[in-house]
Short mmCIF file of C-alpha atoms in Angstrom, two decimals:
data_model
loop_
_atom_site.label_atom_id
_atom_site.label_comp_id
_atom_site.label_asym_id
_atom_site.label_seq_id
_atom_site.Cartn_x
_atom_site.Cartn_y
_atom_site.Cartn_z
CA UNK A 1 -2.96 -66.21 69.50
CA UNK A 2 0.04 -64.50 70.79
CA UNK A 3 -1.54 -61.38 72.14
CA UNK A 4 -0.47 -60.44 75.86
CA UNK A 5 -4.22 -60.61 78.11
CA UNK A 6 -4.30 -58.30 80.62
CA UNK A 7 -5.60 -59.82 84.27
CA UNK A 8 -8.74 -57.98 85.46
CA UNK A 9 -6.44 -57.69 89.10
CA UNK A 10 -4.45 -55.21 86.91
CA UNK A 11 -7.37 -53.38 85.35
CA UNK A 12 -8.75 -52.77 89.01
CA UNK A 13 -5.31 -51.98 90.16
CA UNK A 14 -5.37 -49.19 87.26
CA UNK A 15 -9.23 -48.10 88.04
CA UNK A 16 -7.95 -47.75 91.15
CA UNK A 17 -4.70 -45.48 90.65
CA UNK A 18 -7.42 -43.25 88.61
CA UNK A 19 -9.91 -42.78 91.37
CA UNK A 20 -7.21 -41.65 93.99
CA UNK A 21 -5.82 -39.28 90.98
CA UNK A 22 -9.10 -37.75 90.61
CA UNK A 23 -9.67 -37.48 94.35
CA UNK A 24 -6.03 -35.74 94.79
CA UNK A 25 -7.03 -33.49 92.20
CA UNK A 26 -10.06 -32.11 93.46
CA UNK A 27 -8.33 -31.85 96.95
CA UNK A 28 -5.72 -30.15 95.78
CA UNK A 29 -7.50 -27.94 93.24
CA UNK A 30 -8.95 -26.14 96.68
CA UNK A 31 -5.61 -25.78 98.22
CA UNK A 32 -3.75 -22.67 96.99
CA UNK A 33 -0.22 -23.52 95.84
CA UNK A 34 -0.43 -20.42 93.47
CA UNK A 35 1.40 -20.65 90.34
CA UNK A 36 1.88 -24.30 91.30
CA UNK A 37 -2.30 -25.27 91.05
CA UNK A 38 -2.76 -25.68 87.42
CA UNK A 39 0.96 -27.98 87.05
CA UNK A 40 0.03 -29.96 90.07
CA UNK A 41 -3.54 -30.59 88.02
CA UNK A 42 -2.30 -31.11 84.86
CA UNK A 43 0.53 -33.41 86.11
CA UNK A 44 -2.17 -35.46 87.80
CA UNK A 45 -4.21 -35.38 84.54
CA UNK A 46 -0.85 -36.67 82.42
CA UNK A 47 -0.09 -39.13 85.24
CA UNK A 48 -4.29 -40.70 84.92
CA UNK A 49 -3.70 -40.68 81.08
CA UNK A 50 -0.84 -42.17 80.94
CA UNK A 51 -1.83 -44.89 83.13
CA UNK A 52 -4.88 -45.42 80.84
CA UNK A 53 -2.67 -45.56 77.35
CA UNK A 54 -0.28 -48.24 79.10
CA UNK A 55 -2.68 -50.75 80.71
CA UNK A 56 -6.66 -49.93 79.15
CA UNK A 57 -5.20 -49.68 75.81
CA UNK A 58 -2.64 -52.03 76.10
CA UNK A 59 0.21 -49.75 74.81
CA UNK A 60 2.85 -51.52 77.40
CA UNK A 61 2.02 -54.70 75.78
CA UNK A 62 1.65 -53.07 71.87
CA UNK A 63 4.46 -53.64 69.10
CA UNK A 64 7.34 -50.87 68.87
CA UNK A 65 5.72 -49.00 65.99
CA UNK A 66 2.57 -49.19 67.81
CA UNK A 67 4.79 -46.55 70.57
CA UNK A 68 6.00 -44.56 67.32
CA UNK A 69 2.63 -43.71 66.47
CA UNK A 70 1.96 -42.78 70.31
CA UNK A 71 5.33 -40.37 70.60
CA UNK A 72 4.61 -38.62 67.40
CA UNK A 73 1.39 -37.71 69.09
CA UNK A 74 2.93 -36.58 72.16
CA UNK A 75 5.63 -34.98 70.29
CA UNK A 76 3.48 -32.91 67.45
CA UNK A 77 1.20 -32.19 70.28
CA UNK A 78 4.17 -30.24 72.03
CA UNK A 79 5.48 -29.04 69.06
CA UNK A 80 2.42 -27.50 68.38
CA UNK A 81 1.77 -25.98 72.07
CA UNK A 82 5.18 -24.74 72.63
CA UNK A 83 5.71 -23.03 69.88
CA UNK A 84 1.93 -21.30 69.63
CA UNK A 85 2.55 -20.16 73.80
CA UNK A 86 6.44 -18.53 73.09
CA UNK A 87 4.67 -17.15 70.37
CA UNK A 88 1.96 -15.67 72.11
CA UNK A 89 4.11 -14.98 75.20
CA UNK A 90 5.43 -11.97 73.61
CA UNK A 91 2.17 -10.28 71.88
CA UNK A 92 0.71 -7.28 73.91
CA UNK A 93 -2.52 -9.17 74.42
CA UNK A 94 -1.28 -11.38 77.64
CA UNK A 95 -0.15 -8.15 79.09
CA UNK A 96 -1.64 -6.64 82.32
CA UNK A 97 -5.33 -7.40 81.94
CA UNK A 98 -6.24 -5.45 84.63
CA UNK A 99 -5.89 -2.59 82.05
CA UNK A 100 -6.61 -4.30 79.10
CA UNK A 101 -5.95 -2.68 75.71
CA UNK A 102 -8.66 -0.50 74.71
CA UNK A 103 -7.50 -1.83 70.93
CA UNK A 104 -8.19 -5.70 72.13
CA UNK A 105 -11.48 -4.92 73.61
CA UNK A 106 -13.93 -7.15 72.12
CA UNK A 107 -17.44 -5.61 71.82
CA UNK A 108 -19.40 -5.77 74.72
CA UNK B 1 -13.24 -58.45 48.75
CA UNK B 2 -12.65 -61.99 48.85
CA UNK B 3 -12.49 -63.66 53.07
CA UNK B 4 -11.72 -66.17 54.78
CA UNK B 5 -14.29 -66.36 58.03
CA UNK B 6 -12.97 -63.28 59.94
CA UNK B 7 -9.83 -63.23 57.74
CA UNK B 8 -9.83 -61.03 55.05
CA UNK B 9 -7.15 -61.89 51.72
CA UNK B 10 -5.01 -59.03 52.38
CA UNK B 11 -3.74 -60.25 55.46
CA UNK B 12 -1.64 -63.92 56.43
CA UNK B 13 -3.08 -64.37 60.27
CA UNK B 14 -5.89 -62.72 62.24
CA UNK B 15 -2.70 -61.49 64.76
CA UNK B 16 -1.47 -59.70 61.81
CA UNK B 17 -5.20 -58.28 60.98
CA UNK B 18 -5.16 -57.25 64.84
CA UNK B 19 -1.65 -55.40 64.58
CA UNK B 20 -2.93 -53.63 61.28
CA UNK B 21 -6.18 -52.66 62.49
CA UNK B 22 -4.78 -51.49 66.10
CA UNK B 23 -2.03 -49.11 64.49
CA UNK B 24 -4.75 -47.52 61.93
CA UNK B 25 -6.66 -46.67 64.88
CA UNK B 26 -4.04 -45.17 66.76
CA UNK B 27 -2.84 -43.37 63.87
CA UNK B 28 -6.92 -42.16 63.97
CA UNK B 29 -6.12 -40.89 67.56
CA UNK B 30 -3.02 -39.48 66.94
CA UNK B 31 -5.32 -36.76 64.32
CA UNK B 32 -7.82 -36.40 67.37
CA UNK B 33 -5.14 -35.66 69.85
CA UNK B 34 -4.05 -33.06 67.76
CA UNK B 35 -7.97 -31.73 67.19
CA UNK B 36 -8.31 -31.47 70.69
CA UNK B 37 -5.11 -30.03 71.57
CA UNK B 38 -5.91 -26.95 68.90
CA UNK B 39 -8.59 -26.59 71.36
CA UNK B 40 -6.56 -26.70 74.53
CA UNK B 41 -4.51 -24.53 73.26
CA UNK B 42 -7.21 -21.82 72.67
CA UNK B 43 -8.46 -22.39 75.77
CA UNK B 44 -4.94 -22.09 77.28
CA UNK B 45 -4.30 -18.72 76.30
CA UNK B 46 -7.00 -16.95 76.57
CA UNK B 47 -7.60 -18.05 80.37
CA UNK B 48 -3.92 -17.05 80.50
CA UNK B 49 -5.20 -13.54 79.07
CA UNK B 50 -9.06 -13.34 81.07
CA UNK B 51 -8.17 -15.09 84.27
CA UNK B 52 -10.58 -13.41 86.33
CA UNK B 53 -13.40 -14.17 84.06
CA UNK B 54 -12.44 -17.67 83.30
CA UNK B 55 -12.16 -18.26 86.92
CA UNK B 56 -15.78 -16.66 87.52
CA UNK B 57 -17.12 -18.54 84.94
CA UNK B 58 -15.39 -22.43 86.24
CA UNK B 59 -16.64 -21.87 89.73
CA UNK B 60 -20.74 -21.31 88.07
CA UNK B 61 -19.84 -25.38 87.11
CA UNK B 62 -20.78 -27.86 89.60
CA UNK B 63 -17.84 -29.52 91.31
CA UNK B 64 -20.22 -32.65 92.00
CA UNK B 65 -21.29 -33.13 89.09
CA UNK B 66 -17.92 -32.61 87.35
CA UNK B 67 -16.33 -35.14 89.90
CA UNK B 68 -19.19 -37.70 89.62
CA UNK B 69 -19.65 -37.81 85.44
CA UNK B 70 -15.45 -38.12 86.14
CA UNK B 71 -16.10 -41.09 88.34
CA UNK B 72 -19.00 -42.98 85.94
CA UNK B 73 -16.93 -42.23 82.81
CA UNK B 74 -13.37 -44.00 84.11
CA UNK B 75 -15.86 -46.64 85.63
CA UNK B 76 -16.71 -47.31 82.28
CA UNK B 77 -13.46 -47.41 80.43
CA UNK B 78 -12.98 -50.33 82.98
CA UNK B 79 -16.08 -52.19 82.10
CA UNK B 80 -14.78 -51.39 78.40
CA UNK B 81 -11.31 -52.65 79.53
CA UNK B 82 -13.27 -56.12 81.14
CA UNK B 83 -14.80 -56.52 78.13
CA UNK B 84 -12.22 -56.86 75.99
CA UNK B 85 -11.08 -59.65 78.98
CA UNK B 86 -14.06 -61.59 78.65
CA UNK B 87 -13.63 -61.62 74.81
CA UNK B 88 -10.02 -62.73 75.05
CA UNK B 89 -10.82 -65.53 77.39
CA UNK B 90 -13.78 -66.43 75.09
CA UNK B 91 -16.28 -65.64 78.28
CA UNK B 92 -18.97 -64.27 75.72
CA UNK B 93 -21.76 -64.23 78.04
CA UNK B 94 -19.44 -62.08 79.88
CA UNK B 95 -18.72 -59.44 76.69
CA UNK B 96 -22.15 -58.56 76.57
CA UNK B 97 -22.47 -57.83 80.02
CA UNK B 98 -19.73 -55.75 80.09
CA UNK B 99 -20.73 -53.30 76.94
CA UNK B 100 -24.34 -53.04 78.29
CA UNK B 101 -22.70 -51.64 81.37
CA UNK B 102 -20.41 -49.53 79.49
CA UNK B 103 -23.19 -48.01 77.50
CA UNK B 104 -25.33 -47.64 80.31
CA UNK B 105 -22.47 -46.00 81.84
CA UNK B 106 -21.89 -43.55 78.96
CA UNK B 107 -25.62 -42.87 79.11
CA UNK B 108 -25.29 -41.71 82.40
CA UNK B 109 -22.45 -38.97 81.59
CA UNK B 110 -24.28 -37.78 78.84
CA UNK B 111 -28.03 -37.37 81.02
CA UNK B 112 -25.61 -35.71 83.50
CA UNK B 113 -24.32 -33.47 81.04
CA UNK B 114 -27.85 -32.53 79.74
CA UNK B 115 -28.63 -31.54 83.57
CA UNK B 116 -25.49 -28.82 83.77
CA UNK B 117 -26.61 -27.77 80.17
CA UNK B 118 -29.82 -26.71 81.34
CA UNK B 119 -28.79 -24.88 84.65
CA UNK B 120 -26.36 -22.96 82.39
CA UNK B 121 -29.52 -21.95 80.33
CA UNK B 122 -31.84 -20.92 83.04
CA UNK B 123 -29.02 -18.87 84.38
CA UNK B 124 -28.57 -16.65 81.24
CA UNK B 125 -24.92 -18.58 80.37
CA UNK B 126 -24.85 -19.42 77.00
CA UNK B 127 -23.08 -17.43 74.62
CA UNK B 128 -25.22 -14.66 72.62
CA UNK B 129 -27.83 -11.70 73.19
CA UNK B 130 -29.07 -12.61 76.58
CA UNK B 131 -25.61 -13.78 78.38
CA UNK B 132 -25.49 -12.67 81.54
CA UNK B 133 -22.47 -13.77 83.99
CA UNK B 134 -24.23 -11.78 87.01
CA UNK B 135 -27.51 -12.83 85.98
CA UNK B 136 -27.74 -15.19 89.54
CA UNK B 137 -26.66 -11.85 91.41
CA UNK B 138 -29.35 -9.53 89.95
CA UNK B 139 -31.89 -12.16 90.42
CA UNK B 140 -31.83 -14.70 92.91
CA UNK B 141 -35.00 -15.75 92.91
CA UNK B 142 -34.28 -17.80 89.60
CA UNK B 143 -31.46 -19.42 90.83
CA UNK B 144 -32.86 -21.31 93.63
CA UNK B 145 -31.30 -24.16 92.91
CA UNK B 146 -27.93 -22.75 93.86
CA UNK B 147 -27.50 -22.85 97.66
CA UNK B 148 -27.70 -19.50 99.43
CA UNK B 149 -23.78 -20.04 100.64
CA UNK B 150 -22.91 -20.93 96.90
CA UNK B 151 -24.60 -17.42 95.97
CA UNK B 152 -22.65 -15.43 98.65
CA UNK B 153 -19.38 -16.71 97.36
CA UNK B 154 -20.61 -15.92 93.72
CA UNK B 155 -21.58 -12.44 94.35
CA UNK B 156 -18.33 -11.78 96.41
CA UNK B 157 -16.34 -13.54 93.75
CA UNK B 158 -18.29 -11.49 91.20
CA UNK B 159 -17.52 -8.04 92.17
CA UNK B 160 -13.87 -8.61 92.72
CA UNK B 161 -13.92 -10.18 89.56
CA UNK B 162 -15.42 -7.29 87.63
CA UNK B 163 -12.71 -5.07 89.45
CA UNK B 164 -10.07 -6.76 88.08
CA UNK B 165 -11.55 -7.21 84.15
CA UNK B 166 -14.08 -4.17 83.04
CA UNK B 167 -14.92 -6.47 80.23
CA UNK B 168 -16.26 -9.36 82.37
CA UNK B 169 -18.95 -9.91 80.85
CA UNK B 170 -17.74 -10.53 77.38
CA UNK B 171 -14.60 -12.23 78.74
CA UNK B 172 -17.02 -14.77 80.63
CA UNK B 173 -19.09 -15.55 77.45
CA UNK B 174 -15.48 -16.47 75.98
CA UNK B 175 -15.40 -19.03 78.65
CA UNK B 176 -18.49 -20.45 78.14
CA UNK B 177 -18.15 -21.07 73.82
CA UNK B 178 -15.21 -23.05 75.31
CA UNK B 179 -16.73 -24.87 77.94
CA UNK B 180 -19.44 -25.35 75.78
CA UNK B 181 -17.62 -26.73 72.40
CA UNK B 182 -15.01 -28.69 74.29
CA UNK B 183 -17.75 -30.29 76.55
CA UNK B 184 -19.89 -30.48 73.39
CA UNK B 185 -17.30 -32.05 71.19
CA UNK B 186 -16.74 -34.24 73.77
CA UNK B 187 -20.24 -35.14 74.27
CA UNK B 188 -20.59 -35.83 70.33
CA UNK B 189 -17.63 -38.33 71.11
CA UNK B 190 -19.51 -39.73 73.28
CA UNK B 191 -22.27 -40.52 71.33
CA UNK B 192 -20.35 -41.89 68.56
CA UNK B 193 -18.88 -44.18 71.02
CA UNK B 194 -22.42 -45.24 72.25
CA UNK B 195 -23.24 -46.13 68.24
CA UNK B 196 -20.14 -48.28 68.12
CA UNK B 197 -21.07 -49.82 71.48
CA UNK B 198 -24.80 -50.81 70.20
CA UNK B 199 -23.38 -52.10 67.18
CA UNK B 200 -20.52 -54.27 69.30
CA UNK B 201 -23.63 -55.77 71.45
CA UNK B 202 -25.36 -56.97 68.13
CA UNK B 203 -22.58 -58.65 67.11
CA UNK B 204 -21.67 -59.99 70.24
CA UNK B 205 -25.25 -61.23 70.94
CA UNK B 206 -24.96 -63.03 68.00
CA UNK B 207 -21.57 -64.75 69.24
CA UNK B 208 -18.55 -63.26 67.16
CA UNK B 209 -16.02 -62.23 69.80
CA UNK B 210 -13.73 -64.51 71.22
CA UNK B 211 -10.42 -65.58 71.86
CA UNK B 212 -9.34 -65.93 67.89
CA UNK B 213 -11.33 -63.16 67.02
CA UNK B 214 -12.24 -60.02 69.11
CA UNK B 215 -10.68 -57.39 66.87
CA UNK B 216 -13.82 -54.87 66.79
CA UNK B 217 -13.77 -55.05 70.65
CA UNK B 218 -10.17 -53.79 71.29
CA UNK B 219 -10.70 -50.89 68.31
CA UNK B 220 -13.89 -49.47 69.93
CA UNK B 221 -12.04 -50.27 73.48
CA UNK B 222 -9.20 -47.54 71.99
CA UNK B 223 -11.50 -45.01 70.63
CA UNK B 224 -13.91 -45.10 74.38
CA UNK B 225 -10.84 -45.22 76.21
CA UNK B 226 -9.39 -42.11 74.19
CA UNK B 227 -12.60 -40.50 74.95
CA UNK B 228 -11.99 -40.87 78.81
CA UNK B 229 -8.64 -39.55 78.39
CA UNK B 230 -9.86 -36.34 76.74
CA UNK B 231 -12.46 -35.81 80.03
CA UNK B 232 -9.61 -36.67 82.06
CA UNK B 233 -7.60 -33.32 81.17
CA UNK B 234 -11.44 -31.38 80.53
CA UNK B 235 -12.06 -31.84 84.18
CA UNK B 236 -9.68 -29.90 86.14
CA UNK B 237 -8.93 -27.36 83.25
CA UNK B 238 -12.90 -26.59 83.27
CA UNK B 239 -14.04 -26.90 87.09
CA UNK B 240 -11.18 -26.82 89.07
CA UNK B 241 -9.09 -24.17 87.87
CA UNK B 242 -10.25 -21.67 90.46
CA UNK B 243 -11.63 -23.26 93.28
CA UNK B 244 -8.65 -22.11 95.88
CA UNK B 245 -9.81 -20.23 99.26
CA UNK B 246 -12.75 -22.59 99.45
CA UNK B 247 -14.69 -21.03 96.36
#
């Protein structure tokens, strides 16, 4: 067989990387960096995941069109969350909600 | 369909099986990653729109529990990870060692999971007729089993809350459908992956995975590993969006 086997030294090294990831996280989720909290989360988040598609599912070591398949997803997935937020970005909904709309109430 | 042991016509090697199989499962994800990010996105923008009740309604989650299922479920895409090792390096003892623990790992999420589903019920926060986000406030005495500090916060956090969004109430229960389809979608994931597992541990009791052939291990290995990634983002987006000044 010519597939690449990962050591288990670099699956702990990975396990690893995730458990301080998730530990900065929570740390930092009670720190107040404003704006900044839910990037500094969700860049965390991305960072874990990534980690997991390179060495748990063996992307780093998968054939080219294997990494096609993965940067469609990525892509699409952006396509698809970019475009819906600019979108929504300008609708009277995500105005000032401490006065919502009486005409976007929903029913109590 | 006519096969060769583990070879089946279509194909020339078992490497080439591998490669096929691998990419149709990605391709599998690729559709899931796109289900789930229709959800994010709904999630997305109408936090954007109800902060103050999505924020109320992440801090009622418990930040142990969150952090601990977090723990047991990447714990368990390494035992998934090992087992795909062992398989490779024809250790089969070793496979079924390793999927036991990852479906005794799994099991563990998902018996957390029921405990936080049933808190949220005895404190009147699933969606519908009887939703009520200040249900702890108006009666303490059936929330014991919050802690009298984690009550103070709540109510204080509760009435600023309703301040800032005279639709709380309704804005909260939005939370909740999310927290509860994206954690429940999650879950179902979950137990899918626990079916695959039980059926990898038959067939790896009876000896089929090793180095030339350990196909249905790395497949299931994607999908569970997939399933960890989804958690990974669920986490801080559900419990720890609005736990700054100590909440």
């Amino acid at each position: 067989m010519s597939e690449h086997i990962v050591p288990p030294k670099i699956y702990l090294g990975v396990f690893g990387i995730l458990m301080a990831g998730t530990t900065l996280t929570v740390i930092a989720a009670f720190k107040d960096f404003g704006a900044f909290n839910i990037v500094i989360a969700l860049g965390i988040a991305t960072i874990k995941a990534t980690f997991v598609v390179l060495y748990f599912m063996h992307a780093r070591y998968s054939p080219k069109r294997t990494h096609l398949v993965i940067i469609c997803a990525v892509f699409w997935l952006a396509i698809m969350l970019a475009l819906t937020l600019t979108d929504y970005q300008e609708r009277p909904i995500l105005g000032d909600r401490a006065a919502p709309d009486a005409a976007h109430q929903l029913p109590v | 369909m006519h096969r060769t042991g583990e070879l089946y016509g279509q194909f020339q090697t078992l490497d080439q099986q591998k490669e096929t199989a691998a990419l149709g499962m990605w391709i599998f994800l690729v559709t899931e990653v796109l289900f789930f990010g229709g959800m994010f996105l709904t999630y997305t923008i109408n936090r954007h729109a109800y902060s103050a009740a999505f924020g109320m309604g992440s801090n009622t989650l418990d930040i142990y529990l969150g952090g601990f299922n977090t723990v047991v479920l990447i714990l368990s895409s390494l035992t998934m990870a090992m087992g795909v090792w062992s398989a490779q390096v024809g250790k089969k003892s070793l496979v079924t060692s390793f999927l036991i623990l990852t479906l005794i790992l799994g099991g563990v999420f998902l018996g957390v999971k029921v405990v936080e589903y049933k808190q949220k019920f005895d404190h009147h926060l699933i969606p519908g007729q009887n939703f009520d986000i200040s249900y702890c406030a108006k009666n303490p005495n059936a929330c014991t089993d919050l802690s009298p500090k984690a009550r103070e916060t709540e109510d204080k956090q509760l009435e600023e809350a309703e301040r800032l969004d005279p639709n709380l109430n309704s804005h909260a229960q939005l939370y909740f459908s999310l927290y509860f389809g994206m954690t429940g979608l999650h879950a179902l994931h979950m137990i899918v992956g626990a079916g695959l597992l039980l059926w990898l541990l038959k067939e790896s009791v009876g000896g089929r995975f090793g180095p030339a052939y350990n196909t249905p291990v790395e497949i299931v290995g994607l999908y569970w590993h997939f399933v960890d990634i989804v958690w990974i983002y669920l986490f801080p987006l559900l419990y720890l969006i609005d736990r700054k000044a100590g909440r």
